[in-house]
Short mmCIF file of C-alpha atoms in Angstrom, two decimals:
data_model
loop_
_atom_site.label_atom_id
_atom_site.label_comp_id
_atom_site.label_asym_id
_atom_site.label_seq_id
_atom_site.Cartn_x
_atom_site.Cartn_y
_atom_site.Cartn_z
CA UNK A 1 22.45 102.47 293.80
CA UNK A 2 24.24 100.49 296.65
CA UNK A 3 23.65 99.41 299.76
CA UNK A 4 26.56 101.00 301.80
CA UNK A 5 26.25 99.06 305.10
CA UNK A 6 27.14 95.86 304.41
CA UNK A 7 30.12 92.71 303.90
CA UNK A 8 31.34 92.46 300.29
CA UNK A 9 34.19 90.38 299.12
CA UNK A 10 37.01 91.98 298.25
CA UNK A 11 39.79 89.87 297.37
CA UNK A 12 40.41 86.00 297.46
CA UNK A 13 42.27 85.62 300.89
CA UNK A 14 45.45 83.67 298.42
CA UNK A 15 46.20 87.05 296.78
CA UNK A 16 47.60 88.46 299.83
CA UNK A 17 50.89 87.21 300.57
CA UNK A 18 53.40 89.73 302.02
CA UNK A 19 52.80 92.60 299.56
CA UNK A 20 50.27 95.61 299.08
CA UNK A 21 46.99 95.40 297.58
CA UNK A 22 44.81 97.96 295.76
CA UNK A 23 40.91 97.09 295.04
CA UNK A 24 37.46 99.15 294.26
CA UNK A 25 35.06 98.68 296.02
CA UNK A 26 31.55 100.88 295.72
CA UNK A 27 33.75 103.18 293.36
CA UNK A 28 35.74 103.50 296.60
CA UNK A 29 40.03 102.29 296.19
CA UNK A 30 40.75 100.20 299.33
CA UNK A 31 44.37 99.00 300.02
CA UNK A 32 44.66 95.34 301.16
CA UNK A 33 47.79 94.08 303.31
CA UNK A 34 48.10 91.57 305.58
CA UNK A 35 49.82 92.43 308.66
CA UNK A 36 52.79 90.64 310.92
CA UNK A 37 50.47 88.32 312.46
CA UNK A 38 48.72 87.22 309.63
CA UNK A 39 45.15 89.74 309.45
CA UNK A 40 44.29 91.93 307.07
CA UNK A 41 44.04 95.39 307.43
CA UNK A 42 41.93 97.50 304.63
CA UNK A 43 42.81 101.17 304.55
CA UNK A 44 41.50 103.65 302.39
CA UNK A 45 44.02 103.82 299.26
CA UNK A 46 45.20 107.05 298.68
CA UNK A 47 47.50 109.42 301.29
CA UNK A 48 45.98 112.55 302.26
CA UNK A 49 48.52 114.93 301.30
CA UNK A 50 48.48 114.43 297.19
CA UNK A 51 46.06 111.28 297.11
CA UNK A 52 48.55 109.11 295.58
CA UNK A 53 47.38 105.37 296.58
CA UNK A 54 48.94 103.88 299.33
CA UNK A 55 49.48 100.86 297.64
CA UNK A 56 52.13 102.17 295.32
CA UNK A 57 54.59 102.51 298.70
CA UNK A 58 55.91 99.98 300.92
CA UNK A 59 55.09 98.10 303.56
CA UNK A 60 57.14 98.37 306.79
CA UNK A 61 55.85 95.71 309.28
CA UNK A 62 52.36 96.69 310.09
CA UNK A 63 52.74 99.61 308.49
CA UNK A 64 52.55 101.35 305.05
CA UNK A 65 54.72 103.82 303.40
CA UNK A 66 53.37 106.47 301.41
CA UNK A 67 55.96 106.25 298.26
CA UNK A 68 55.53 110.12 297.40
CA UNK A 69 57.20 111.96 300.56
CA UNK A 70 57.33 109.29 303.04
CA UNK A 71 54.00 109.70 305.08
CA UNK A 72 53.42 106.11 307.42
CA UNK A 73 50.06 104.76 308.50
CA UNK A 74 48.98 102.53 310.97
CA UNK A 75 46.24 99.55 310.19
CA UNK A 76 44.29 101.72 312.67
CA UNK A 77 44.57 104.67 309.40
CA UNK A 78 46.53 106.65 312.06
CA UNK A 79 49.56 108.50 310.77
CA UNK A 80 52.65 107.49 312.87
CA UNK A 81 55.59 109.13 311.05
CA UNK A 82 55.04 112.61 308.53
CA UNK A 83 59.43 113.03 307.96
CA UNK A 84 60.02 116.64 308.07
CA UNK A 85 56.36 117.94 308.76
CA UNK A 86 56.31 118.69 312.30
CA UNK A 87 52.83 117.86 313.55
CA UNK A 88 51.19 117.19 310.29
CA UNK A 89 51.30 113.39 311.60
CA UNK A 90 48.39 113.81 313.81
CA UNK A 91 46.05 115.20 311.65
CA UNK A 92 46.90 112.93 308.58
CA UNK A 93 44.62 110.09 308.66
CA UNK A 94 42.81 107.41 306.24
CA UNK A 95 40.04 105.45 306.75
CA UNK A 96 40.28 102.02 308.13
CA UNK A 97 37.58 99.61 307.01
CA UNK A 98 36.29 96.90 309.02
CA UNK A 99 37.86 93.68 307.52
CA UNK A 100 37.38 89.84 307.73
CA UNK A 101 38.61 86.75 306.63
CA UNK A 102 36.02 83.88 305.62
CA UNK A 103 35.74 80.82 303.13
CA UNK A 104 38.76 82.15 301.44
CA UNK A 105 37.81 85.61 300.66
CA UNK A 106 38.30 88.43 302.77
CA UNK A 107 35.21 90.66 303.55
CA UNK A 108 34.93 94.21 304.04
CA UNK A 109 32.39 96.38 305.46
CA UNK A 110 31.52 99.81 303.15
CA UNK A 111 29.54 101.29 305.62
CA UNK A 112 28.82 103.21 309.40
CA UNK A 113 31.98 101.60 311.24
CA UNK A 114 30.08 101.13 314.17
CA UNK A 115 27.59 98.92 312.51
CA UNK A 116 29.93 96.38 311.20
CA UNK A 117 29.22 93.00 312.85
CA UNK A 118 30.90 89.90 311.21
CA UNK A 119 28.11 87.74 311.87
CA UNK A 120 26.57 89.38 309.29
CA UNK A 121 28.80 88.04 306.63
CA UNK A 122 26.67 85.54 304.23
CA UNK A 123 26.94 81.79 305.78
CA UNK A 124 28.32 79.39 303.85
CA UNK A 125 26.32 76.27 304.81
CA UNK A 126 28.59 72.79 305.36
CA UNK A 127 31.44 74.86 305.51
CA UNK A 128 34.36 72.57 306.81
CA UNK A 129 32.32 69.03 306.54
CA UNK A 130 34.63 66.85 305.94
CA UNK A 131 32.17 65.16 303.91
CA UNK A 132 31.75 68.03 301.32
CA UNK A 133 33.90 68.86 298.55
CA UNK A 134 34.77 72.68 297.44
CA UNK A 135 36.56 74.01 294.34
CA UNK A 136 39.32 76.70 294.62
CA UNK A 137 37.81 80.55 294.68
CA UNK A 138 37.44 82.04 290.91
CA UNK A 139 36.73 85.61 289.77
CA UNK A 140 36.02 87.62 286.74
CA UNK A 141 35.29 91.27 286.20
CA UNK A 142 32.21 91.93 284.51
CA UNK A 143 31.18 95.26 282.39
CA UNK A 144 27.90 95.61 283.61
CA UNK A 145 26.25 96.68 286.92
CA UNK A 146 25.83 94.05 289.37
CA UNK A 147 22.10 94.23 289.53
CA UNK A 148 22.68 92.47 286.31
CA UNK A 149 23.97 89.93 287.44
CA UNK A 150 21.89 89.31 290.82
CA UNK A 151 18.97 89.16 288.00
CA UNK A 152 20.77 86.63 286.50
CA UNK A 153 21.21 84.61 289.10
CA UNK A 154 17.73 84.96 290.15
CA UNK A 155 16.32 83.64 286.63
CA UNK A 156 16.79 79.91 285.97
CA UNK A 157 14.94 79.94 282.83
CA UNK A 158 18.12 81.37 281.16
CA UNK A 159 20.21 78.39 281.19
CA UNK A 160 18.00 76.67 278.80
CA UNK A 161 19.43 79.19 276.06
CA UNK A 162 22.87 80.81 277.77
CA UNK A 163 24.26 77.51 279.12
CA UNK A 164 22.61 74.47 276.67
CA UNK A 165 25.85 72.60 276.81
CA UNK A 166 26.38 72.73 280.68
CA UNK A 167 23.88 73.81 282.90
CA UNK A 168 20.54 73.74 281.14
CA UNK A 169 17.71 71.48 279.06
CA UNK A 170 14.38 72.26 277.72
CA UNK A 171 12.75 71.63 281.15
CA UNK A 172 14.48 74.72 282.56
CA UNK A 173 12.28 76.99 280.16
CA UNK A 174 8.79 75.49 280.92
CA UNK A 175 8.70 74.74 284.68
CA UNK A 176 7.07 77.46 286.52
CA UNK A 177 8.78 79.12 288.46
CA UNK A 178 7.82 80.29 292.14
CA UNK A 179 9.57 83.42 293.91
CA UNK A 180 9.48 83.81 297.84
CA UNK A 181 10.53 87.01 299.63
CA UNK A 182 12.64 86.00 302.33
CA UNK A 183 14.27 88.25 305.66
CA UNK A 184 17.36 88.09 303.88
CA UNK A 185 17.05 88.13 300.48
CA UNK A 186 14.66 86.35 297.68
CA UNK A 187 14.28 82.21 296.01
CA UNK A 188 13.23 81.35 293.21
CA UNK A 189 12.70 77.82 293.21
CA UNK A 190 11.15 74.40 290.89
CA UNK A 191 11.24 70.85 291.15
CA UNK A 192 11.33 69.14 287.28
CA UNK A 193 10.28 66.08 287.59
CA UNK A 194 11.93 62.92 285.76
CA UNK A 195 14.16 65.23 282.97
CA UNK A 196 17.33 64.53 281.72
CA UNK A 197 20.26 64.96 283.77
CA UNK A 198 21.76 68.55 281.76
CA UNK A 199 25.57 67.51 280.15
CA UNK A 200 27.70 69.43 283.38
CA UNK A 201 25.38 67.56 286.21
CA UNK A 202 25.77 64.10 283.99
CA UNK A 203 29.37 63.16 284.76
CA UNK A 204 29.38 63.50 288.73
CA UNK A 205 25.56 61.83 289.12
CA UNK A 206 25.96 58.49 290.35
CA UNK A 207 22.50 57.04 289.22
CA UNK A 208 21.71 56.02 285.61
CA UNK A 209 18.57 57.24 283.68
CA UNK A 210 16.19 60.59 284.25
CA UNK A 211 16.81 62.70 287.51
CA UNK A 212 14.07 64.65 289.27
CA UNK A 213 15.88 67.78 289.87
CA UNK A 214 15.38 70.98 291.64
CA UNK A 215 16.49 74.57 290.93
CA UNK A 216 16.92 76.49 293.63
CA UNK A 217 18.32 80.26 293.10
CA UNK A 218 18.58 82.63 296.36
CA UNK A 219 20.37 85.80 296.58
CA UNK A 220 20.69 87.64 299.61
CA UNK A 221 21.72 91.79 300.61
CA UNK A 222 23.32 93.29 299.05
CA UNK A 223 24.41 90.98 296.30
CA UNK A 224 25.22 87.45 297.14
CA UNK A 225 24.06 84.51 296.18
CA UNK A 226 23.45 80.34 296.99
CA UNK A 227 22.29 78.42 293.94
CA UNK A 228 21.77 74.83 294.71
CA UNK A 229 21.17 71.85 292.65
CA UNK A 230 19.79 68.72 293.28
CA UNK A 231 19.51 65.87 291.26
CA UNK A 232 17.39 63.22 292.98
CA UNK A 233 16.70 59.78 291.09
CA UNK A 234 13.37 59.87 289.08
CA UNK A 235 10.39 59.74 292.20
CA UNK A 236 12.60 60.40 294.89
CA UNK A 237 12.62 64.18 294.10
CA UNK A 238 10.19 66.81 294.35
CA UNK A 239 8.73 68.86 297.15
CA UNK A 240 8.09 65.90 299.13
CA UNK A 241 10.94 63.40 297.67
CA UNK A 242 13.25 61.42 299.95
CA UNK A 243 16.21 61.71 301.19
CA UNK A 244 18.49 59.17 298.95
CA UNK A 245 22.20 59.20 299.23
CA UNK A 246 22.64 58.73 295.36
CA UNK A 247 20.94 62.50 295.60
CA UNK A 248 23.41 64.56 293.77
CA UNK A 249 23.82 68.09 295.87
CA UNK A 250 26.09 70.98 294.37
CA UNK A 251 25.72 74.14 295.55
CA UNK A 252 27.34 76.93 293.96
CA UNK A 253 28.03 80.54 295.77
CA UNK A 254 28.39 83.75 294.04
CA UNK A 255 29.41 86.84 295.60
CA UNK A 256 29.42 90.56 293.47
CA UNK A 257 30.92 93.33 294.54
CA UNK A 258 30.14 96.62 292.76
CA UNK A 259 33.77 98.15 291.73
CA UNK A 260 31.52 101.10 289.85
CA UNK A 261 28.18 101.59 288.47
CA UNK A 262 29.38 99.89 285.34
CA UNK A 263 31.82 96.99 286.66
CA UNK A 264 31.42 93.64 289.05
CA UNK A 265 33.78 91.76 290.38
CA UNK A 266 32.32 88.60 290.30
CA UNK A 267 34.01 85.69 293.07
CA UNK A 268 32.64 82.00 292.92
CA UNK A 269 33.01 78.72 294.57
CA UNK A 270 31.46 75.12 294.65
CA UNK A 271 30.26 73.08 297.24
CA UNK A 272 29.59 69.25 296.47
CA UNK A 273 28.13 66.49 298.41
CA UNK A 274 30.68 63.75 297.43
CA UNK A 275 34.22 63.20 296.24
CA UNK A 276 35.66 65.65 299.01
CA UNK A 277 39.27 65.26 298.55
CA UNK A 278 39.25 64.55 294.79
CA UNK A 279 41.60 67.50 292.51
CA UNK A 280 40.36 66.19 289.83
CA UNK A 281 36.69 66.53 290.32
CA UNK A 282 37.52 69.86 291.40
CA UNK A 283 39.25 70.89 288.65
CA UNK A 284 36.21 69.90 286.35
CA UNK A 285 33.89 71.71 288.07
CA UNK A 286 36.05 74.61 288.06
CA UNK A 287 36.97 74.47 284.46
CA UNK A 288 33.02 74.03 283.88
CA UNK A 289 31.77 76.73 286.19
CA UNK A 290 34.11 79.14 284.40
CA UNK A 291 33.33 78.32 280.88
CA UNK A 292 29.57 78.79 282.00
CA UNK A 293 30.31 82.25 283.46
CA UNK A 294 32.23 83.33 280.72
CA UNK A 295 28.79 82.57 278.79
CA UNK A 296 26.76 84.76 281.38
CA UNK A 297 29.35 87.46 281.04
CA UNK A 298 28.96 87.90 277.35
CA UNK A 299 25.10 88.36 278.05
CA UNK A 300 25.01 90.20 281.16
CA UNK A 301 28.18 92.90 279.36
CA UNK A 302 25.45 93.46 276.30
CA UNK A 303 22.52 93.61 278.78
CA UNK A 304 24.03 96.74 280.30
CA UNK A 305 24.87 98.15 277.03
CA UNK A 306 21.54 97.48 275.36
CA UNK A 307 19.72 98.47 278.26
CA UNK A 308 21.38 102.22 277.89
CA UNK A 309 18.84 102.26 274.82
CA UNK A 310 15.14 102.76 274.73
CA UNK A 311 14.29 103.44 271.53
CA UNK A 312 11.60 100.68 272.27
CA UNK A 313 11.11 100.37 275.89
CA UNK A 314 12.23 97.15 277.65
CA UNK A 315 9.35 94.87 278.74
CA UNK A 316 9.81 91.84 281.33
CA UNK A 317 9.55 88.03 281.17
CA UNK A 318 7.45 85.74 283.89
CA UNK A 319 11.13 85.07 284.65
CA UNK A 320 11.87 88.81 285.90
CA UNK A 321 9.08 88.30 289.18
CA UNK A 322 12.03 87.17 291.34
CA UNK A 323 14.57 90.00 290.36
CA UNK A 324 11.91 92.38 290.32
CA UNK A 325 11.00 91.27 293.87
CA UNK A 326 14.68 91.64 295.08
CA UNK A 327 15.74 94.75 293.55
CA UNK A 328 12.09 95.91 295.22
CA UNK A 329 13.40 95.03 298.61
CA UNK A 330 17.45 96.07 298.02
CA UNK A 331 15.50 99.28 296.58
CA UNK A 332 13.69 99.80 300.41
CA UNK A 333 16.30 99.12 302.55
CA UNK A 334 19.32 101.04 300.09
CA UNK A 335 16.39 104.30 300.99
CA UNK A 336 16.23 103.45 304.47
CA UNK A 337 19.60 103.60 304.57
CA UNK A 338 19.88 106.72 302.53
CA UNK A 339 17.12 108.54 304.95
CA UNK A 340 19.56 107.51 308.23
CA UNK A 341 22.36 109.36 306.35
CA UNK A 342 20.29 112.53 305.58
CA UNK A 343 18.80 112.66 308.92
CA UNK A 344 22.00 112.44 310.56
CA UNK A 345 24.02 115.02 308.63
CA UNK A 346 20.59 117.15 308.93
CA UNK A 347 21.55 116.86 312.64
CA UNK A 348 25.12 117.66 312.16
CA UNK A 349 24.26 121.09 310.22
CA UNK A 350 21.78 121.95 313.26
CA UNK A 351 24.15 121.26 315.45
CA UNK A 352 27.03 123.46 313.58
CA UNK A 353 24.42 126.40 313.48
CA UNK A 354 23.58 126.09 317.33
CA UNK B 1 -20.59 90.85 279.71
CA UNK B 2 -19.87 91.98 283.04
CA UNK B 3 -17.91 96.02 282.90
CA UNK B 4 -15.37 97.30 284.85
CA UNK B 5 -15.23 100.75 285.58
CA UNK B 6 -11.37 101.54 285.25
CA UNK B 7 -9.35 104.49 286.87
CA UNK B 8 -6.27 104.55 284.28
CA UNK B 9 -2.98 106.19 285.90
CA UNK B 10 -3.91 109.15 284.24
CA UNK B 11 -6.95 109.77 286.24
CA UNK B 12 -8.99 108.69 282.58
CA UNK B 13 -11.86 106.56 284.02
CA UNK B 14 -12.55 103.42 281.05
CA UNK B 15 -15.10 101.63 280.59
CA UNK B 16 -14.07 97.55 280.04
CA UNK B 17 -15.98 94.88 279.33
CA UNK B 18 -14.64 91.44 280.45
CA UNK B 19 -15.44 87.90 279.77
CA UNK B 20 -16.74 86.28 283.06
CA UNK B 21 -14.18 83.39 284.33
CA UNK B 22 -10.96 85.41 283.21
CA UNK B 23 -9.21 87.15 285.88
CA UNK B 24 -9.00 91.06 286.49
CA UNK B 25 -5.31 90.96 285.41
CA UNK B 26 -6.03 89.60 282.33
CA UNK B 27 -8.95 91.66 280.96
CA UNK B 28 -6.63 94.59 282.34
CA UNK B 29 -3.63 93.55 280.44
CA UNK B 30 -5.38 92.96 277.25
CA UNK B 31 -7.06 96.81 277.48
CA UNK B 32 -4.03 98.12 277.71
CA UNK B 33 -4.48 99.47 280.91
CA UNK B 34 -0.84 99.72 282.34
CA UNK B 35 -0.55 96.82 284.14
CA UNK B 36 2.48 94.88 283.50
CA UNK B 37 2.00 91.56 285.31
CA UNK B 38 5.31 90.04 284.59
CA UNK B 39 4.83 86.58 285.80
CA UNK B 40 1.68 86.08 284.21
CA UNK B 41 -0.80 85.90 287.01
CA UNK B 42 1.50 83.26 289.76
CA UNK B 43 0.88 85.45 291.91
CA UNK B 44 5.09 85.87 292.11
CA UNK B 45 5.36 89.47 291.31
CA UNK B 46 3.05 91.93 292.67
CA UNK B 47 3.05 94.44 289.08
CA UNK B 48 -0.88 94.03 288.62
CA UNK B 49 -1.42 95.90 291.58
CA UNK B 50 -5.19 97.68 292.06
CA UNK B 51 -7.09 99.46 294.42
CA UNK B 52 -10.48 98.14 294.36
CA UNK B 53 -12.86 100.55 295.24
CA UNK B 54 -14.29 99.97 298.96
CA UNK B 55 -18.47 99.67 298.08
CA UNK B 56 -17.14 96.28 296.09
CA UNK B 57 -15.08 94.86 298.25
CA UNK B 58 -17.12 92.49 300.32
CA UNK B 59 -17.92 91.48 296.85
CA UNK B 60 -15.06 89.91 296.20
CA UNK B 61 -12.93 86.81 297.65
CA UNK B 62 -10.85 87.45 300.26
CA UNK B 63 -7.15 88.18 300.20
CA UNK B 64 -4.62 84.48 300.65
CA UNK B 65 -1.05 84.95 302.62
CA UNK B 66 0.73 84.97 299.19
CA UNK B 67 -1.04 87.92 297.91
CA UNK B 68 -1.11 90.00 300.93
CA UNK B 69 2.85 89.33 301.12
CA UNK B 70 3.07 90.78 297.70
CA UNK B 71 1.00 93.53 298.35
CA UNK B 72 2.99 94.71 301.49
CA UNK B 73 6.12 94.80 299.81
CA UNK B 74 5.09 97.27 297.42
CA UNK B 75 5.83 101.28 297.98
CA UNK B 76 1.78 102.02 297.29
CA UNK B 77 0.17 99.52 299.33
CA UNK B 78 -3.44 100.35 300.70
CA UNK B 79 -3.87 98.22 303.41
CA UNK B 80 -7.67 98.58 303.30
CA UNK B 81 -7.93 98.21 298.60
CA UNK B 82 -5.24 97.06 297.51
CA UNK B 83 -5.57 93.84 295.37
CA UNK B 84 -3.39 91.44 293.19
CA UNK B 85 -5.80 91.71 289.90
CA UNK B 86 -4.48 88.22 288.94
CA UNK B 87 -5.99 87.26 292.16
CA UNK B 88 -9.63 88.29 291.18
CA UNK B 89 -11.89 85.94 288.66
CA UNK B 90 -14.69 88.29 287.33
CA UNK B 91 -18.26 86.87 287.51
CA UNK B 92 -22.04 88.46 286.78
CA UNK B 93 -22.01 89.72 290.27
CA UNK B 94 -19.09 91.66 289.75
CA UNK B 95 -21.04 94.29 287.23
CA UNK B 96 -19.94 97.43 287.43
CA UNK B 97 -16.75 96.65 289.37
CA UNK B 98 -15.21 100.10 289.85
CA UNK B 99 -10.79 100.06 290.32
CA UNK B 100 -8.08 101.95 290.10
CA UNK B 101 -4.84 100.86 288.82
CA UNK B 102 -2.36 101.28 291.17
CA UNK B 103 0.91 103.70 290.63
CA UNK B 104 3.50 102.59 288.82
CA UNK B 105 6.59 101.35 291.41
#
């Protein structure tokens, strides 16, 4: 269950140098490339003549080499050279898939080609402030489908027991919680007031003593996410708290693409408000986001196992109202999407019989 | 004690009896009644959805932004009796309250 027309990442842009790329996508193989001029070009990865992926030839300049009998395509998909064929060059073709290139990934579009608009890709807010810091793109494959995971990331009351050394105190399990539906997605947010500042948060706070600190978890269609943190010094926080440039603002983004049912590629960066140009801040965070992640993995992979078992049904937690809300909504508009689809090849079989 | 007159989900019609002061969600819940009201009656999820039937529902409170949000994002929303049970406190007046619980999503 996917939503078809939309952005997902697909690569981090780095990985793309001078040489051939293969990825799944939506249990789909895309080859990535980047041509002459420096943009990417995201065929579908596998010649039409025997299927072998495109990404085991060569490239030739802004093309790509099939490496079984020599078959060339165009960025466009469009075979240019077939050696020995005659005209099997013009009806040879691959898909092309809308592609983009944004905050270090590249993005591309699953669906109806001529829906593809790159507005649409998620917005990465204080992108490019010179003020804000960012840590290098990460990513990890994880065994389990990515509903799983945009669950996850939708339920702060887990890091009180999955992340206890980095992310997460005792306050994180006993604040309600409150879940709004919003155009784009859903947020689950709380405000704890005058906690502890949890062990990760505690070496980049620049205050001394208890924090008021939010939680604020959104993920947006299909499967992307903004979870921000603020730590606030105790009574400047809360709904109405202050602004107060001690505040301590991280906020982390997490983008899943579905390779399969069974398998997410998981990408992740971090925005900071402070120490912009500083590695080694950086490098903490990163080390510390990843260690953290590996500890959702490890959940999330035995999640989709268990979950294959009902022996006793599952039940749900006060903390599943936000991911039951979104997967409500991705639910609607991955049927809406569906019902275009069968409507239009309904069309297409009238319009054969006519 | 105030009863509820309960349409089940399989068309079984139950006879409750509730404790005035606790909400419809709760006395639901606690009879077993199918209702899985996840987040406990926040008002956050929308899974302790009823249809109220219409002679009672000038009876009862009217329906805040929150709720009627839920309510519209769900597949089997009736515009005109669907209600959030957590939503509902039952009181004297409400004797003889007659519901349905709503299909499962």
């Amino acid at each position: 269950m996917v939503l078809r027309n939309a952005w997902y990442a697909a690569e981090a842009s780095s990985v793309l140098v001078n040489n051939l790329h293969g990825v799944r996508i939506l249990g789909e193989d895309v080859l990535l490339y980047r041509k002459k001029d420096g943009e990417v070009a995201a065929l579908e990865d596998a010649c039409p003549h025997r299927k072998v992926p495109l990404s085991l030839g060569k490239r030739c300049g802004d093309f790509v080499e099939c490496a079984y009998h020599g078959l060339t395509f165009d960025a466009s998909g469009s075979c240019v050279r077939a050696p020995g064929t005659g005209s099997v060059a013009k009806r040879a073709r691959v898909h092309s898939y809308p592609v983009a290139e944004r905050y270090g990934l590249i993005w591309v579009w699953m669906g109806d080609t001529a829906l593809a608009d790159p507005h649409a890709i998620f917005h990465v807010d204080n992108w490019g402030d010179p003020e804000w810091g960012c840590t290098p793109i990460d990513s990890m494959v994880v065994a389990c489908n990515y509903l799983y995971i945009t669950d996850n990331l939708l339920d702060p009351t887990h890091v009180a027991w999955v992340h206890p050394t980095s992310f997460g105190d005792l306050a994180c399990a006993e604040t309600p919680l409150r879940s709004v539906v919003l155009p784009s997605g859903v947020a689950v947010s709380r405000w704890m007031l005058d906690v502890e500042v949890a062990p990760f948060y505690a070496k980049f706070v620049k205050f001394t003593g208890n924090a008021d600190r939010q939680q604020y978890y959104e993920v947006r269609f299909p499967s992307h996410a903004v979870i921000r943190a603020v730590f606030a010094p105790a009574g400047m926080g809360g709904p109405e708290g202050r602004h107060c440039p001690d505040t301590f603002l991280m906020d982390s983004y997490n983008f899943m693409t579905p390779v399969d049912e069974h398998t997410t590629r998981y990408f992740w960066f971090q925005m900071r408000n402070f120490a912009p140009g500083d590695e080694q801040v950086s490098a903490s965070f990163a080390t510390s986001v990843r260690a953290a992640f590996e500890e959702d993995k490890r959940v999330l992979e035995a999640v989709h196992k268990g979950m294959q078992y009902s022996r006793t049904p599952h039940i749900d937690l006060p903390s599943d109202a936000g991911p039951t809300r979104f997967r409500r909504r991705l639910a609607e508009l991955i049927r809406a999407e569906e019902t275009v689809l069968s409507v239009g090849s309904g069309n297409a079989l009238s319009a054969d019989t006519a | 004690m105030p009863r509820l007159f309960v349409t089940t989900r399989s068309g079984e019609v139950v006879e409750i009896h509730g404790e005035s002061g606790s909400s419809l969600m709760e006395i639901l819940h606690g009879n077993d009644s199918g209702i899985a009201a996840i987040c406990g009656g926040l008002c956050s999820c929308g899974t302790c959805h009823v249809y109220i039937a219409t002679d009672w529902l000038d009876k009862l409170p009217g329906r805040q932004q929150l709720e009627l949000e839920l309510l519209r994002e769900l597949e089997y929303y009736k515009e005109r009796n669907s209600r959030l049970s957590c939503q509902i406190e039952l009181n004297d007046d409400l004797d003889g309250l007659s519901l349905t619980v709503a299909p499962h999503e």
